XYZ file of N, CA and C in Angstrom:
642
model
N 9.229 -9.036 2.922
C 10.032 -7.935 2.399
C 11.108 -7.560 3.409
N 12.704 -7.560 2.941
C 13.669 -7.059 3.860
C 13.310 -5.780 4.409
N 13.272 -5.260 5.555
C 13.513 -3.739 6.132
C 14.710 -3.623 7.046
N 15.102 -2.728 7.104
C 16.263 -2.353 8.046
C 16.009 -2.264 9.185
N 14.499 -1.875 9.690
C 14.173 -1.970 11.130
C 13.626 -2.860 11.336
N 13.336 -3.544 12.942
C 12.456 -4.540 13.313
C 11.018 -4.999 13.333
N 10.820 -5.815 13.617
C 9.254 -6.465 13.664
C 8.109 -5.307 14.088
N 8.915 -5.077 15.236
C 8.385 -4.071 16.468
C 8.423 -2.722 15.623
N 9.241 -2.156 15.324
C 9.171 -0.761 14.832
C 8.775 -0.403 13.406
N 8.563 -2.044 12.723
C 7.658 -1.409 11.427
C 6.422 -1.902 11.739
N 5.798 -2.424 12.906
C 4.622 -2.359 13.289
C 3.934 -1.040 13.945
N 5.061 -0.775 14.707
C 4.326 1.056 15.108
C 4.333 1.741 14.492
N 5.123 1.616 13.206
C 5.288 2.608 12.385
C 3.888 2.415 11.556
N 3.152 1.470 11.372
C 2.095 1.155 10.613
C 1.186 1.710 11.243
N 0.948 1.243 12.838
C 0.132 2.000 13.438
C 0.267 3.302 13.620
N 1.069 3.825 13.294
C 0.707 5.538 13.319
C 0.782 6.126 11.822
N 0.817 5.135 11.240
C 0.274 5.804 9.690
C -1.141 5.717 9.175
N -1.785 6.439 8.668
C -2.989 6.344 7.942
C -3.169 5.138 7.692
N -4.687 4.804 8.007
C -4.625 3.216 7.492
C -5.168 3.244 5.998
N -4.737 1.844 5.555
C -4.999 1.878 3.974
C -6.511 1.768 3.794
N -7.024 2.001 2.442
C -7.924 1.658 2.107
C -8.842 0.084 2.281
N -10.391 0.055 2.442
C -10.687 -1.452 2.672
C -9.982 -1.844 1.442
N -10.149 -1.181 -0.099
C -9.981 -1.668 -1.209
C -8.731 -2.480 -1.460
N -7.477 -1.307 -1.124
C -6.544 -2.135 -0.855
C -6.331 -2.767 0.574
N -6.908 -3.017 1.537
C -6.986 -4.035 2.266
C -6.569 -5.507 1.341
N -8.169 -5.438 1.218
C -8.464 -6.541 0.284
C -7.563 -7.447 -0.956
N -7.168 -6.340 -1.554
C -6.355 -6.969 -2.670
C -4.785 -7.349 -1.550
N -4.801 -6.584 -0.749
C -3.197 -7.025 0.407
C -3.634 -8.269 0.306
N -4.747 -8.711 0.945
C -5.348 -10.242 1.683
C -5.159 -11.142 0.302
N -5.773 -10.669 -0.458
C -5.814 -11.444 -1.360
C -4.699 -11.846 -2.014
N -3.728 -10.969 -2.054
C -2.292 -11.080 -2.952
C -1.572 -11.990 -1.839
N -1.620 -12.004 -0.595
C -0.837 -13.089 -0.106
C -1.585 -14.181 0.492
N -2.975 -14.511 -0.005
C -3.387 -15.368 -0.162
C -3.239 -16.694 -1.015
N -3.128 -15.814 -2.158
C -3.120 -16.339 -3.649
C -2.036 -16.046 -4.433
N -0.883 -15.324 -4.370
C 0.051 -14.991 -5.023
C 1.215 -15.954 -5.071
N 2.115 -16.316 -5.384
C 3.372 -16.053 -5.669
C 4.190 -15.128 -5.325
N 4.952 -15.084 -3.813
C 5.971 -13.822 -3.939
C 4.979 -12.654 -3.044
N 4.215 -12.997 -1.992
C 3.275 -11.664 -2.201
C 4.424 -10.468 -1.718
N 5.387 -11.167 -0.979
C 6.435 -9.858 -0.181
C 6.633 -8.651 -1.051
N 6.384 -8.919 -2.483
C 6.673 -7.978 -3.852
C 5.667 -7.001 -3.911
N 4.691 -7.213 -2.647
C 3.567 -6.500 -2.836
C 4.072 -5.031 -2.291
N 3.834 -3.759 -2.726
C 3.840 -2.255 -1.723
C 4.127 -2.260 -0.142
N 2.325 -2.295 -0.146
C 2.351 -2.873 1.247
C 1.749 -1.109 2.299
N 1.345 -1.355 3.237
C 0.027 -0.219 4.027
C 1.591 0.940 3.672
N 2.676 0.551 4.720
C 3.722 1.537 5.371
C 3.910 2.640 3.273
N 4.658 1.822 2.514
C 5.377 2.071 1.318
C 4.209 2.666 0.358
N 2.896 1.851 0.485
C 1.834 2.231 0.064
C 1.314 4.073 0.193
N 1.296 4.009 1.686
C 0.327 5.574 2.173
C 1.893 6.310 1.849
N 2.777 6.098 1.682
C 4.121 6.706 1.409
C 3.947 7.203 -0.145
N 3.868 6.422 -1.081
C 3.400 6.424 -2.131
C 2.581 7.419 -2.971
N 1.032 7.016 -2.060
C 0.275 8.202 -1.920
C 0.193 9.690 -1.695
N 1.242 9.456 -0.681
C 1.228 11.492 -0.621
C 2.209 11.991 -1.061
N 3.063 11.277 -1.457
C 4.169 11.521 -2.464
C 2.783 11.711 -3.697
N 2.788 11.149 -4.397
C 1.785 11.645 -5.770
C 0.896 12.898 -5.528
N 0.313 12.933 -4.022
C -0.971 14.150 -3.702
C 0.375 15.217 -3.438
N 1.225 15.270 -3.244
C 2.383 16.240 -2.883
C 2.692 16.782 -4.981
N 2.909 15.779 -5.432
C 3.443 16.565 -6.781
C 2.203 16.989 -8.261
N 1.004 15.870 -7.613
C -0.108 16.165 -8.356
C -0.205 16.131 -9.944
N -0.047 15.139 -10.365
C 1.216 14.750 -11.405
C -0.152 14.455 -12.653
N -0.144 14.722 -13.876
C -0.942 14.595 -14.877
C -1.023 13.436 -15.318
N 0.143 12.574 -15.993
C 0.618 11.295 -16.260
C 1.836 10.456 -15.166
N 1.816 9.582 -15.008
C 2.526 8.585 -14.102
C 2.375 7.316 -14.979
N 4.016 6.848 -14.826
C 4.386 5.902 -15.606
C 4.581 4.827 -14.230
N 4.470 3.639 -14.211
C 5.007 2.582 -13.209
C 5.378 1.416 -14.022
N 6.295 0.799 -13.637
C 7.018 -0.106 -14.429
C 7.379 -1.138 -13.636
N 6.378 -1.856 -13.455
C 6.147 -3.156 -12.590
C 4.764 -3.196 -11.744
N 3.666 -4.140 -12.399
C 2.582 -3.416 -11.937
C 2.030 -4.295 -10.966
N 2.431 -5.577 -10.897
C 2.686 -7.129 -9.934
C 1.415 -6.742 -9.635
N 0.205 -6.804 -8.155
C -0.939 -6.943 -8.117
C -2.098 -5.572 -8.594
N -1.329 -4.295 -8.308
C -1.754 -3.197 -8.607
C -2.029 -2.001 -7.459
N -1.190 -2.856 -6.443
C -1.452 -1.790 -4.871
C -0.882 -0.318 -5.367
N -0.068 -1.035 -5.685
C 1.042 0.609 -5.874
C 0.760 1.599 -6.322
N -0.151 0.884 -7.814
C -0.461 1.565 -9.001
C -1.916 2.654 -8.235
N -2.605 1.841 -7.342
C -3.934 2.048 -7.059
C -3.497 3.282 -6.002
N -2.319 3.319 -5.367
C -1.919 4.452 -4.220
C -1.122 5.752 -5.085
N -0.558 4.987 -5.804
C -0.228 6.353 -6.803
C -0.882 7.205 -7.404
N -2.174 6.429 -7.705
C -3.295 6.727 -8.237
C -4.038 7.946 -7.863
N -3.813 8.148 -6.239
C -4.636 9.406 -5.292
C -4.094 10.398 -5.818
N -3.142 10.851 -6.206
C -2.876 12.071 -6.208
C -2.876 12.514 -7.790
N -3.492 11.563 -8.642
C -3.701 12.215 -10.004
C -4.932 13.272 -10.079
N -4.465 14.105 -11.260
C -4.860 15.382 -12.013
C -6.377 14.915 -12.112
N -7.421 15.685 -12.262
C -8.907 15.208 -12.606
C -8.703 14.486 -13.831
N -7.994 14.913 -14.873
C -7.681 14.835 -16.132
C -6.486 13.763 -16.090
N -5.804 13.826 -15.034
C -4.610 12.476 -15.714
C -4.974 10.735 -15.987
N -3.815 10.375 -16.041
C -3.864 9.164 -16.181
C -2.747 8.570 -15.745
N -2.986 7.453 -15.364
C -1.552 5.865 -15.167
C -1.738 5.268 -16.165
N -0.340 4.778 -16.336
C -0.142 3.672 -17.258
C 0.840 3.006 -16.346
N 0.691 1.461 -16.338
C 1.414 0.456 -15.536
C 1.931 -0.429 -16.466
N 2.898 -0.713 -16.433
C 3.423 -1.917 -16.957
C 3.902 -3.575 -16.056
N 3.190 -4.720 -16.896
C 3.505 -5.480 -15.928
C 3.421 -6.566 -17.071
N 5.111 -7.835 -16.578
C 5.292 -8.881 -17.705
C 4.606 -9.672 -17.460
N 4.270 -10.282 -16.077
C 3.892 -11.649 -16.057
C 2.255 -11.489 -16.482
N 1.684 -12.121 -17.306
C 0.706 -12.224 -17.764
C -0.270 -13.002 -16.928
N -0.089 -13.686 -16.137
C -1.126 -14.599 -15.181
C -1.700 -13.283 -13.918
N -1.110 -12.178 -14.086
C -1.418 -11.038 -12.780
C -2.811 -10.695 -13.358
N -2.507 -10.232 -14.748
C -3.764 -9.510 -15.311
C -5.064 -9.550 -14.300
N -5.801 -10.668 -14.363
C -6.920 -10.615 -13.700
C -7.252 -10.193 -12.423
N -6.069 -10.082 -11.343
C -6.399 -9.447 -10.123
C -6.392 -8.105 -10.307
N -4.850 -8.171 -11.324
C -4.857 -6.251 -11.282
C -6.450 -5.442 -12.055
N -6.636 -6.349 -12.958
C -7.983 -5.794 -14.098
C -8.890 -5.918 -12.407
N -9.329 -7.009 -11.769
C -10.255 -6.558 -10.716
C -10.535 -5.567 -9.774
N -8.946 -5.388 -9.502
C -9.202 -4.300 -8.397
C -9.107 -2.576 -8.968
N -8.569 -2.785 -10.403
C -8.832 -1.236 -10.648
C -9.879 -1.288 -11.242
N -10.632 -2.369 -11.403
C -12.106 -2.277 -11.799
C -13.206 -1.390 -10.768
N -12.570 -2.091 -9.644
C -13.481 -1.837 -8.053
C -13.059 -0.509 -7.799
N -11.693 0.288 -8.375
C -11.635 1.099 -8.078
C -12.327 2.732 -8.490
N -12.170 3.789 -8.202
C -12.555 4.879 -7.948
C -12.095 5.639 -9.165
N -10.629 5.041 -9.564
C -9.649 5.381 -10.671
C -9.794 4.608 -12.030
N -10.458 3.808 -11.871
C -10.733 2.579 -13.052
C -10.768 3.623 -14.725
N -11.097 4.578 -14.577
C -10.926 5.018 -15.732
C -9.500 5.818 -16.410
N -9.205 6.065 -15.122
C -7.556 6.911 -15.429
C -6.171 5.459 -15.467
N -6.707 4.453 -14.805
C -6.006 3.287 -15.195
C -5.589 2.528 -16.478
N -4.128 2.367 -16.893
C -4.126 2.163 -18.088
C -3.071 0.633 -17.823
N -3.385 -0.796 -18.185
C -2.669 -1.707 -17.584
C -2.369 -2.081 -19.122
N -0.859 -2.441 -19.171
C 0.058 -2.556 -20.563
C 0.648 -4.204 -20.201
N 0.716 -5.161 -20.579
C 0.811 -6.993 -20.096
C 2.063 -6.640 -21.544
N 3.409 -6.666 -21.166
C 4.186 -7.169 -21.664
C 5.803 -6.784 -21.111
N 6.810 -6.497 -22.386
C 8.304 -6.045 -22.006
C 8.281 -4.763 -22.053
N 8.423 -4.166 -20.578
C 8.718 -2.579 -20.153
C 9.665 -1.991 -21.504
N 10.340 -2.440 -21.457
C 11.916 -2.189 -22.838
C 11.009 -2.197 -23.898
N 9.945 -2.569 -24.265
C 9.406 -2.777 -25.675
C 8.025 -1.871 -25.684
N 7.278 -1.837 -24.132
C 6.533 -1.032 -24.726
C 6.730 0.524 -24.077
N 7.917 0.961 -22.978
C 8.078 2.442 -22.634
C 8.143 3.230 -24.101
N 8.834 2.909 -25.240
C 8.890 4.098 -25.950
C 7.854 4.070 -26.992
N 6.811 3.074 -26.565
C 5.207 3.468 -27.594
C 4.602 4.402 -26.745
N 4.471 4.724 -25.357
C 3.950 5.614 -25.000
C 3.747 7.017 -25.364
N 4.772 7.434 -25.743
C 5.086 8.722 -26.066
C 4.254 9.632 -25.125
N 4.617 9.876 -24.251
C 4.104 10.955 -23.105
C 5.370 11.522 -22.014
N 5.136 12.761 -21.596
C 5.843 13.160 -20.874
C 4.870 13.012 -19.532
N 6.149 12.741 -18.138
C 6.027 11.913 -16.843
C 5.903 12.979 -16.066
N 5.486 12.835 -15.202
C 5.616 13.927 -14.087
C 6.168 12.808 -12.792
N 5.699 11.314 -12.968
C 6.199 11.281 -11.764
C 6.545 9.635 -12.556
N 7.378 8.781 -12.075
C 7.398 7.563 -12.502
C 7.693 6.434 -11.278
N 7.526 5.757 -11.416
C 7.749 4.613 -10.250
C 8.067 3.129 -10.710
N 9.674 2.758 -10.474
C 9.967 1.499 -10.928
C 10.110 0.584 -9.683
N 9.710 -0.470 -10.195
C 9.837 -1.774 -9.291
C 9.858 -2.957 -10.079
N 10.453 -3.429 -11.431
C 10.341 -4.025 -12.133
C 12.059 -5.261 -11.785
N 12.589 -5.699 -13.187
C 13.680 -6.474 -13.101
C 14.787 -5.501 -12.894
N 15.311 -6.135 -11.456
C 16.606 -5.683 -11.267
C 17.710 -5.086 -12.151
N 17.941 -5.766 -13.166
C 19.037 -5.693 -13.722
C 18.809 -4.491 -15.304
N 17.406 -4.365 -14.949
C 17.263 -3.288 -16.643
C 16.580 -2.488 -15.411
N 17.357 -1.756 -14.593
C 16.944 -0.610 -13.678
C 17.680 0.482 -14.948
N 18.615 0.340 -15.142
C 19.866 1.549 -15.261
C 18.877 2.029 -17.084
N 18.962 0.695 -17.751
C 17.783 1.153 -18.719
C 16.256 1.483 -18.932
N 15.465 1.374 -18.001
C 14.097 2.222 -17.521
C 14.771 3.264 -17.700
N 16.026 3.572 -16.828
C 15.792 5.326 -16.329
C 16.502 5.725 -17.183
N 17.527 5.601 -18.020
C 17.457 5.888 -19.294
C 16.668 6.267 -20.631
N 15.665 5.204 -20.358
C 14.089 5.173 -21.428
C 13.676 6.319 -21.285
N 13.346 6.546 -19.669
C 12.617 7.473 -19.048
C 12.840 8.642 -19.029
N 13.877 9.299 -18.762
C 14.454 10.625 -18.156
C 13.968 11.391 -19.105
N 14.231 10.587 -20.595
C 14.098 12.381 -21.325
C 12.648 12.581 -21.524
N 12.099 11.687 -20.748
C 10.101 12.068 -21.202
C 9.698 12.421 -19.960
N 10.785 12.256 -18.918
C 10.112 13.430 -17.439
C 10.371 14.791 -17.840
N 9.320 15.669 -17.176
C 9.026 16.720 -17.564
C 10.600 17.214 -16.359
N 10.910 18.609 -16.731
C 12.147 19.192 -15.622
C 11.035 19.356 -14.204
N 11.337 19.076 -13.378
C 11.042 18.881 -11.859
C 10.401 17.829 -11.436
N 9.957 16.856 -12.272
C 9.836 15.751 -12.141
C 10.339 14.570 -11.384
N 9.691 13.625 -11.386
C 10.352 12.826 -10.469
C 10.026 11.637 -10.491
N 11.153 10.438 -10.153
C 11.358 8.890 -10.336
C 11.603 8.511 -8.885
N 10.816 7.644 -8.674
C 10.597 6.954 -7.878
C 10.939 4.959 -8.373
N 12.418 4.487 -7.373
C 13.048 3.473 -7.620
C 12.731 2.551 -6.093
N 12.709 1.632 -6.481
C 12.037 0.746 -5.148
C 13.142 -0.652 -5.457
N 13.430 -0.993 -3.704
C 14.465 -2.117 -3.271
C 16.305 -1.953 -4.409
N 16.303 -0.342 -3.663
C 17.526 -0.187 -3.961
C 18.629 -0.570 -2.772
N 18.669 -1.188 -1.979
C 19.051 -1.714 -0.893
C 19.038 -2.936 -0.726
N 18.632 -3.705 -1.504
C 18.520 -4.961 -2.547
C 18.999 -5.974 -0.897
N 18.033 -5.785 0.178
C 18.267 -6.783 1.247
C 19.649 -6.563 1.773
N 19.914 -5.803 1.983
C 20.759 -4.756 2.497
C 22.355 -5.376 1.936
N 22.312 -6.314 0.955
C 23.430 -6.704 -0.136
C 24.503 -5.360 -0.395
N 24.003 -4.342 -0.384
C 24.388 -3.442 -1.294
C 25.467 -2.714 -0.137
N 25.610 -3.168 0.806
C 26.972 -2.526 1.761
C 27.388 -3.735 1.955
N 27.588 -5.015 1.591
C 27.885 -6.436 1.857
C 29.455 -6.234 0.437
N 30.174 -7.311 0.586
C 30.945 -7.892 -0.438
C 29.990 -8.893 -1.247
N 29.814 -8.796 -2.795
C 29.054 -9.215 -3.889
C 29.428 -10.283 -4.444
N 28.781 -11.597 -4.298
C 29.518 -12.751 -4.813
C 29.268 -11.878 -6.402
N 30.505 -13.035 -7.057
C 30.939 -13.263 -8.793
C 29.300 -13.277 -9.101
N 28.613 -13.822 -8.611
C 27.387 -14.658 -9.943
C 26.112 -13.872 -9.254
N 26.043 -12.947 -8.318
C 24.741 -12.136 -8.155
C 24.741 -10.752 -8.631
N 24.319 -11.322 -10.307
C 23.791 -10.007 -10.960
C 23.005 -9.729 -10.622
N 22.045 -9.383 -9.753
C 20.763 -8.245 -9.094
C 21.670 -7.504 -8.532
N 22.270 -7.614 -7.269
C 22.951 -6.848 -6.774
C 23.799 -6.106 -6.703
N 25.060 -6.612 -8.590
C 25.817 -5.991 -9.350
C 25.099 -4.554 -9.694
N 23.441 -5.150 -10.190
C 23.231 -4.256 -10.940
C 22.662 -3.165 -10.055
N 21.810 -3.534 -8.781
C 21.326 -2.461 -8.328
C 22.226 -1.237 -7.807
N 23.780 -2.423 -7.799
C 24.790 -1.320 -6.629
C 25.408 -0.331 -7.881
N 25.182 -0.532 -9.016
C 25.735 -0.219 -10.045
C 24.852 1.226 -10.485
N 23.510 0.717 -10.535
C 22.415 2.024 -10.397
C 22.449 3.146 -9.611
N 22.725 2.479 -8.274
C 23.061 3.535 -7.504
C 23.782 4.515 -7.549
N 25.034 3.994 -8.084
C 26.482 4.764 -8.413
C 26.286 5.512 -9.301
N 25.539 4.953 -10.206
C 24.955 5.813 -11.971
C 24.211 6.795 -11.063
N 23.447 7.267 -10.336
C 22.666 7.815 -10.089
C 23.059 9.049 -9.249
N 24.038 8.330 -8.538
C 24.495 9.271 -7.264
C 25.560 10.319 -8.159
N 25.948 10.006 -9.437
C 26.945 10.974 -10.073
C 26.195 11.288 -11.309
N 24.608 11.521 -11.491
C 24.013 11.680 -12.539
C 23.843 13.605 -12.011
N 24.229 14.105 -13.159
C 24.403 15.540 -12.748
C 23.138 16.052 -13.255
N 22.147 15.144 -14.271
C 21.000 15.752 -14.633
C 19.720 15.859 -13.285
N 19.911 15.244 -12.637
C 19.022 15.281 -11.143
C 20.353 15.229 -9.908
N 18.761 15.369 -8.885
C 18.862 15.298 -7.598
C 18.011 13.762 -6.868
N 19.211 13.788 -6.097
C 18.569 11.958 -5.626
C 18.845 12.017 -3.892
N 17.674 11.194 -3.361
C 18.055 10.697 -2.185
C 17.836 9.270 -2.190
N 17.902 8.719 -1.577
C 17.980 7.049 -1.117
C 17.553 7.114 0.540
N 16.301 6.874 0.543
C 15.554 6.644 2.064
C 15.326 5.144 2.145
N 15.895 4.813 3.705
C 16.011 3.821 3.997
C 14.292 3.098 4.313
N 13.372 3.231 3.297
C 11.685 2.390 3.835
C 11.961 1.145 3.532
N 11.761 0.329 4.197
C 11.757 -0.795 3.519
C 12.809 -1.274 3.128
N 12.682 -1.796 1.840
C 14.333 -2.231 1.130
C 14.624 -1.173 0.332
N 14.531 -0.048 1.115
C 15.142 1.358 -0.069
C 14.813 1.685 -0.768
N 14.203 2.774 -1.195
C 13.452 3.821 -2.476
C 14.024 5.258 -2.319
N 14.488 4.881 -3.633
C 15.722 5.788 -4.150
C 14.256 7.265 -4.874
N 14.634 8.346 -4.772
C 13.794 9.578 -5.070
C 14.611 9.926 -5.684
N 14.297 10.639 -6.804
C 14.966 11.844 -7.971
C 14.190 12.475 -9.040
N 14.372 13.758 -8.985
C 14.361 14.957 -9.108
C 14.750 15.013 -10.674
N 14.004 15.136 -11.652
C 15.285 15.726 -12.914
C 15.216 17.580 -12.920
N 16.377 18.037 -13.180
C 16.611 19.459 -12.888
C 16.225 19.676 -14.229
């Protein structure tokens, strides 16, 4: 995974963060054991970040829209309502079985809700209002998630956007033919002049963009 800081300083930075769970230990080990891509994974730093972001807003329903092994889903997870629930969305269909394992093993296994298809096809069967949402899905249908989304976050709510810094492309000159980076730099711009919220863009990682709907 790109970060803006070094080897060295996102290693101390790990060490002075809460360490993760064995649970998600495990599925870490395992996802870049066995994965495809594991860099796509959360990860301890973005992970415990994750986490107290959700125990900070304490959120009833949480939408995530990219559910790749299920770290994310499983750290977002801490800070739900006795009563809430997740729902994750995730396309590639060969994930299923790790993600079904580890929220099996988990603590949350019942507030877990895992959806195997097109985010675009199944966000508006949900019909629920968000308190908190978290995308990490295809680049280029960023600008339409948060479109889907906005009007089913509740007002003070909040979206959570991951690798908006798209490998730090996004202060670079953009070749003709890299639509990811068209689109993420394009999101940004949508976002930074969206008068219905409040947004920051913190540099963790490859960038996770925060917003607020007023």
């Amino acid at each position: 995974m790109y970060t803006l800081t070094n080897e060295q300083i996102e290693s101390y930075c790990e060490a002075h963060t809460s360490n993760e769970s064995d649970l998600l230990y495990r599925l870490n080990r395992e996802t870049h054991l066995k994965i495809l891509r594991p860099r796509m994974l959360s990860g301890h730093l973005q992970g415990r970040f994750l986490a107290m972001i959700s125990k900070m807003i304490k959120p009833v329903n949480i939408l995530e829209i990219g559910t790749f092994t299920g770290y994310s889903a499983l750290c977002l997870a801490e800070g739900l309502q006795p009563n809430g629930a997740l729902h994750t969305i995730e396309i590639d269909e060969e994930l299923e079985e790790i993600i079904i394992k580890y929220f099996n093993l988990s603590a949350y296994k019942d507030k877990l809700h895992l959806h195997i298809g097109n985010a675009l096809k199944i966000i508006p069967t949900l019909n629920k209002t968000w308190d908190l949402v978290f995308m990490d899905a295809e680049k280029t249908e960023y600008l339409q998630y948060y479109e889907m989304v906005l009007s089913y976050v509740k007002k003070g709510g909040f979206i959570l956007i991951d690798n908006v810094l798209w490998n730090g492309k996004v202060t670079e000159p953009v070749a003709e033919n890299d639509v990811e980076t068209k689109a993420i730099t394009a999101f940004n711009d949508f976002v930074q002049n969206d008068s219905r919220v409040n947004n920051v863009l913190l540099p963790l990682r490859d960038g996770l963009m925060l917003i607020e709907k007023l």
